[in-house]
Tab-separated table of C-alpha atoms in Angstrom:
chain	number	residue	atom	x	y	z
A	1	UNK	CA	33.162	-16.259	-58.090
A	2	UNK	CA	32.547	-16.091	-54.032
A	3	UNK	CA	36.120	-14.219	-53.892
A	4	UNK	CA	35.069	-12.145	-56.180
A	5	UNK	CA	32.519	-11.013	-54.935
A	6	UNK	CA	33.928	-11.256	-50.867
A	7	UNK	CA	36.356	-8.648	-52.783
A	8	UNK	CA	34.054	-6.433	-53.779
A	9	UNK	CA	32.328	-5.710	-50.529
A	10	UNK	CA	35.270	-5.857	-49.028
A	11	UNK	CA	36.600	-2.889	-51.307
A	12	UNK	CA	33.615	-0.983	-50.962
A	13	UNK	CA	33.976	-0.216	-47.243
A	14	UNK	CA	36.921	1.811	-48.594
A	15	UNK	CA	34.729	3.777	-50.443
A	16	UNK	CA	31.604	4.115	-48.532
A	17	UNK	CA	30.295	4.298	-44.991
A	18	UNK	CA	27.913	5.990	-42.587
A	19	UNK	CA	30.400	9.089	-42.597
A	20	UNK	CA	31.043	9.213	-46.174
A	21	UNK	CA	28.014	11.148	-48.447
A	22	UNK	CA	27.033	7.249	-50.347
A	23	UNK	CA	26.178	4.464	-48.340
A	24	UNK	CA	24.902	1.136	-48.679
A	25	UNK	CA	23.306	-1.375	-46.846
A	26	UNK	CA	21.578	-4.441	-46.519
A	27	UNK	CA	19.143	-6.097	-44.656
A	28	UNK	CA	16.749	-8.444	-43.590
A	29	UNK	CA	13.343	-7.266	-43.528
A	30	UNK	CA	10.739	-8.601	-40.639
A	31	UNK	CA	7.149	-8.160	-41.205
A	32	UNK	CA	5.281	-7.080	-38.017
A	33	UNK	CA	1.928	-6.314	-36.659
A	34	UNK	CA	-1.249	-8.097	-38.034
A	35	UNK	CA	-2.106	-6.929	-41.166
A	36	UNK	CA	-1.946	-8.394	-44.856
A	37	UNK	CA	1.679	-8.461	-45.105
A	38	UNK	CA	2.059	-9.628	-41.604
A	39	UNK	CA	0.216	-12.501	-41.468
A	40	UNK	CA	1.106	-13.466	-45.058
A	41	UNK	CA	4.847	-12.223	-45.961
A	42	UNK	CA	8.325	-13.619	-45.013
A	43	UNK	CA	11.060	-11.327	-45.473
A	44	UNK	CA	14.280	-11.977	-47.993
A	45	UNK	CA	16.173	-9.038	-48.677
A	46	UNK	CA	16.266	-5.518	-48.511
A	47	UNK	CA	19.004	-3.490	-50.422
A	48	UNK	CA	19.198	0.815	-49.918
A	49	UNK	CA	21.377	3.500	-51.433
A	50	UNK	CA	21.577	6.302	-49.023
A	51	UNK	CA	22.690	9.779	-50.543
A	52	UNK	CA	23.408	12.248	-47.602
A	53	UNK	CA	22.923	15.844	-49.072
A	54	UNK	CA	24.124	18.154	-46.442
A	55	UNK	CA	26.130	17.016	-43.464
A	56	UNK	CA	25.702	19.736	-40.651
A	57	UNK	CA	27.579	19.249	-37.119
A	58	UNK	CA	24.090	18.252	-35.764
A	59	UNK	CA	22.208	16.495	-38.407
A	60	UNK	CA	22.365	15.247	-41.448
A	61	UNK	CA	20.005	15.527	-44.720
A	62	UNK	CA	19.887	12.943	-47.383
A	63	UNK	CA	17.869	10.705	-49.809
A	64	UNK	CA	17.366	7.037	-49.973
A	65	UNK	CA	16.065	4.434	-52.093
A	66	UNK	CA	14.957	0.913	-50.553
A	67	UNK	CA	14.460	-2.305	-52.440
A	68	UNK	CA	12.723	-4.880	-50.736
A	69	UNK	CA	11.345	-9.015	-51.670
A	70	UNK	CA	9.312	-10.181	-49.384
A	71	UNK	CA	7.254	-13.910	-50.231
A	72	UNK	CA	4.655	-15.893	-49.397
A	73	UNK	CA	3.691	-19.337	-50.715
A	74	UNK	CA	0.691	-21.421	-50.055
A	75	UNK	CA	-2.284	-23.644	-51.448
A	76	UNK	CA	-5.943	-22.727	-51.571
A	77	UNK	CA	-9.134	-23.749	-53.169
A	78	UNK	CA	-10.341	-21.229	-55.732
A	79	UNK	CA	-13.909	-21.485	-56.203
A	80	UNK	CA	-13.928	-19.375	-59.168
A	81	UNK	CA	-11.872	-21.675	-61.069
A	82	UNK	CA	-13.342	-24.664	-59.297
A	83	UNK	CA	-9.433	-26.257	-58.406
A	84	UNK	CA	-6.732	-26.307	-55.593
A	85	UNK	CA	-3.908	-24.586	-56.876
A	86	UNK	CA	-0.831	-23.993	-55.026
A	87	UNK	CA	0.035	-20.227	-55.807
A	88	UNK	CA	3.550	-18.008	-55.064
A	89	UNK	CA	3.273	-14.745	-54.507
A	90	UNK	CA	6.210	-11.885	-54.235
A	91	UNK	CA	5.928	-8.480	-52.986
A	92	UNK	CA	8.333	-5.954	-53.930
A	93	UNK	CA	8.690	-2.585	-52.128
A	94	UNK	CA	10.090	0.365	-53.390
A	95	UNK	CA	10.491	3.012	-50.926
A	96	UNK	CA	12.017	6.923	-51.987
A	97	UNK	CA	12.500	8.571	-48.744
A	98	UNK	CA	13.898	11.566	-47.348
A	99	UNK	CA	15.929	10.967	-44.416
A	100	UNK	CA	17.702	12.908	-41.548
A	101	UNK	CA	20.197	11.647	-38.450
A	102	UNK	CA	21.439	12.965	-35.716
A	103	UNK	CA	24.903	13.328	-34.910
A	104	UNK	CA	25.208	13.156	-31.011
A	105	UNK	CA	28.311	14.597	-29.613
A	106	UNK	CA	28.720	12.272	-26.526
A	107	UNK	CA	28.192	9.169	-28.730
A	108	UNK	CA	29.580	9.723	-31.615
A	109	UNK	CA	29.302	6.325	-33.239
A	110	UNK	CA	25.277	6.026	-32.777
A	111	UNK	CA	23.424	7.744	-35.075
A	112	UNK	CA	19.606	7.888	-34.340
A	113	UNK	CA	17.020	8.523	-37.891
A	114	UNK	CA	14.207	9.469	-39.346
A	115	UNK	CA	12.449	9.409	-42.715
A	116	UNK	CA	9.497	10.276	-44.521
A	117	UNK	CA	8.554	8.547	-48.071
A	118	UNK	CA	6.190	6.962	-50.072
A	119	UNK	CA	5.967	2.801	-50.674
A	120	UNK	CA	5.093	1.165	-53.678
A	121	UNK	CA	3.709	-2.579	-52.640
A	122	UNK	CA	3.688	-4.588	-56.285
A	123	UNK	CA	2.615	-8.372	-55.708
A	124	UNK	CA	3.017	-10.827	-58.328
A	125	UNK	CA	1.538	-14.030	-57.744
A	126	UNK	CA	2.406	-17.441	-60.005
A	127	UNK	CA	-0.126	-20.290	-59.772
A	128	UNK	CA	0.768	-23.680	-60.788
A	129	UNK	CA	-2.834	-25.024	-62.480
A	130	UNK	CA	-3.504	-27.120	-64.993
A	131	UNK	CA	-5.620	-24.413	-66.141
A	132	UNK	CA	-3.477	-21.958	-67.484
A	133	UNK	CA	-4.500	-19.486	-65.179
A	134	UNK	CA	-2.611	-16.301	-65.960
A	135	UNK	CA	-0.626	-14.591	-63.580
A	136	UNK	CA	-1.327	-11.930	-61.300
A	137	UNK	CA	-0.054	-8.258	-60.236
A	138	UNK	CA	-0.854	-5.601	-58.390
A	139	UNK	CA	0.199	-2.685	-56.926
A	140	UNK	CA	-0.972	-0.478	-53.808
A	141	UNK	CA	1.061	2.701	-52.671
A	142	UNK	CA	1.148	5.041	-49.807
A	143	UNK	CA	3.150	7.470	-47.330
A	144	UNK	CA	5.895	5.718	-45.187
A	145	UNK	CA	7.953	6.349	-42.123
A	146	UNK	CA	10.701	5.184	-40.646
A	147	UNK	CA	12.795	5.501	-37.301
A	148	UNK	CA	15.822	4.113	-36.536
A	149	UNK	CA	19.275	3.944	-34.795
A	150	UNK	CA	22.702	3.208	-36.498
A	151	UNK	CA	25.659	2.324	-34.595
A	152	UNK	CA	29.618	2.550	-36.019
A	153	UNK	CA	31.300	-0.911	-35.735
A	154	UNK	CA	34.264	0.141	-37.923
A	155	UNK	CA	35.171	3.247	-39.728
A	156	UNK	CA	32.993	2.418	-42.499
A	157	UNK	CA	31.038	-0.285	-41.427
A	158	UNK	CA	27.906	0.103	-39.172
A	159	UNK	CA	24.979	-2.103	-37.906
A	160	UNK	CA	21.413	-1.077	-38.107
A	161	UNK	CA	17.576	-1.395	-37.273
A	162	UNK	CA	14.874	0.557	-37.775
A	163	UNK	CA	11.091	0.158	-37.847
A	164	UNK	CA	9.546	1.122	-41.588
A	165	UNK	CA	5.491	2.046	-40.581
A	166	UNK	CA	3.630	2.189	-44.098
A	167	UNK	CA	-0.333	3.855	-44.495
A	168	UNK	CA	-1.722	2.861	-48.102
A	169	UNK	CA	-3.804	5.259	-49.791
A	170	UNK	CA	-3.661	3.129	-53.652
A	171	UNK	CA	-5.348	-0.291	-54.145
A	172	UNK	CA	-6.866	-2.160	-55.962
A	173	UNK	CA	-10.200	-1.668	-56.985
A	174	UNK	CA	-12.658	-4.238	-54.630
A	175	UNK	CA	-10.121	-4.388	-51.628
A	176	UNK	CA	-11.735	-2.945	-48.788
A	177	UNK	CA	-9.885	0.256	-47.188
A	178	UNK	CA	-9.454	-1.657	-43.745
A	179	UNK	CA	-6.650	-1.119	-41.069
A	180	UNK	CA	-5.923	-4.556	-42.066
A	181	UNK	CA	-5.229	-4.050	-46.006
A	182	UNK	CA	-3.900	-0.415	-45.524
A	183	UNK	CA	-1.323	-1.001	-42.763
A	184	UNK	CA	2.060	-2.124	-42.781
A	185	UNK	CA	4.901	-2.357	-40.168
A	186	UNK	CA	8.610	-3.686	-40.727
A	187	UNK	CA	11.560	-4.483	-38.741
A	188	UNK	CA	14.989	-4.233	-40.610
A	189	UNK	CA	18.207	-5.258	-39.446
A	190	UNK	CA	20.920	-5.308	-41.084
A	191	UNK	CA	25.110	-3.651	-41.766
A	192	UNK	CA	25.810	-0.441	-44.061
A	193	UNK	CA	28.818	0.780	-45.885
C-alpha cells in the first residue's frame, strides 16, 4: 500500500506544479498569536487545491480551496454536569480564497502571494462521561488573508510558507466578540505540486 501510494505522488509531479494551472499542496499548519485557537489548537494537516485562472507575465490569478484539522485534547471540571470529563475537540477550517502571485523576472523560481477569502472554523468536541453527554459542534466564520512566498525546488515541486490572518464575524450565540475569540493567525509550511 505505501508504494502505492509513494507512486502516486510521485506521478503527480508530472502532472502538476507551481507552473502548471492545478496545483497541490500540503502542509503543516502552526497556530500563532494568543487567541482561542492559539492557546488551545495543535496543528495536523492542511491539504489545498490551487486553480490558477489567468497566468499573465507578471502575475498570476487563481482560486484555492484549503482543508485544515487542527486538535486539542484536555480534561476539565464541568460544573454544569457536576463531573471531570476528559473532552477532544477538532477544528476544521475551510478556507475559499482568491489568490494572486507574482512572477519576478530576476528570480524566477520565488513566487511571492496573496489572498483574500473567507474561513469556516467548525469544532466538534467528543467527551468521554459516564453521562452520556452528547457531543458538541459549532461553527464561527469570517474574512481571511493570507501572504506568502513560494520557492521552485524542482520543475514541479516547490516549498512554501505563508501566514493565514483570520477576523470572525459568525459565532456562536453567548461567545463574547473579543480580539481573543475573533482572531486567528497561522503559519503553514509545507511542498506543492
Amino acid at each position: 500500500m505505501k508504494k502505492i501510494i509513494l507512486l502516486l505522488l510521485l506521478s503527480t509531479t508530472f502532472c502538476f506544479g507551481q507552473l502548471t494551472k492545478f496545483s497541490i499542496e500540503g502542509a503543516y499548519p502552526l497556530p500563532i498569536d494568543k487567541n482561542f485557537v492559539g492557546d488551545n489548537f495543535k496543528g495536523v494537516a492542511d491539504v489545498c487545491l490551487k486553480y490558477r485562472i489567468k497566468n499573465l507575465r507578471v502575475i498570476n490569478f487563481g482560486l484555492s480551496l484549503n482543508a485544515a484539522l487542527l486538535n486539542y485534547n484536555d480534561t476539565g471540571y464541568f460544573p454544569a454536569y457536576d463531573e471531570t470529563l476528559n473532552f477532544k475537540t477538532n477544528l476544521y477550517l475551510i478556507q475559499p480564497r482568491f489568490f494572486a502571485e507574482l512572477n519576478l523576472k530576476g528570480i524566477t523560481k520565488l513566487r511571492p502571494f496573496a489572498g483574500l477569502g473567507y474561513s469556516f472554523f467548525i469544532t466538534n468536541t467528543e467527551f468521554d462521561s459516564n453521562t452520556g453527554i452528547a457531543d458538541d459542534k459549532q461553527t464561527r466564520s469570517g474574512v481571511n488573508t493570507t501572504l506568502g512566498l513560494s520557492y521552485d525546488i524542482f520543475k514541479k515541486v516547490y516549498i512554501f510558507a505563508n501566514y493565514d490572518y483570520t477576523v470572525l464575524s459568525h459565532l456562536e450565540s453567548g461567545v463574547p466578540k473579543t480580539d481573543y475569540n475573533t482572531q486567528a493567525s497561522l503559519l503553514k509550511l509545507g511542498v506543492g505540486f
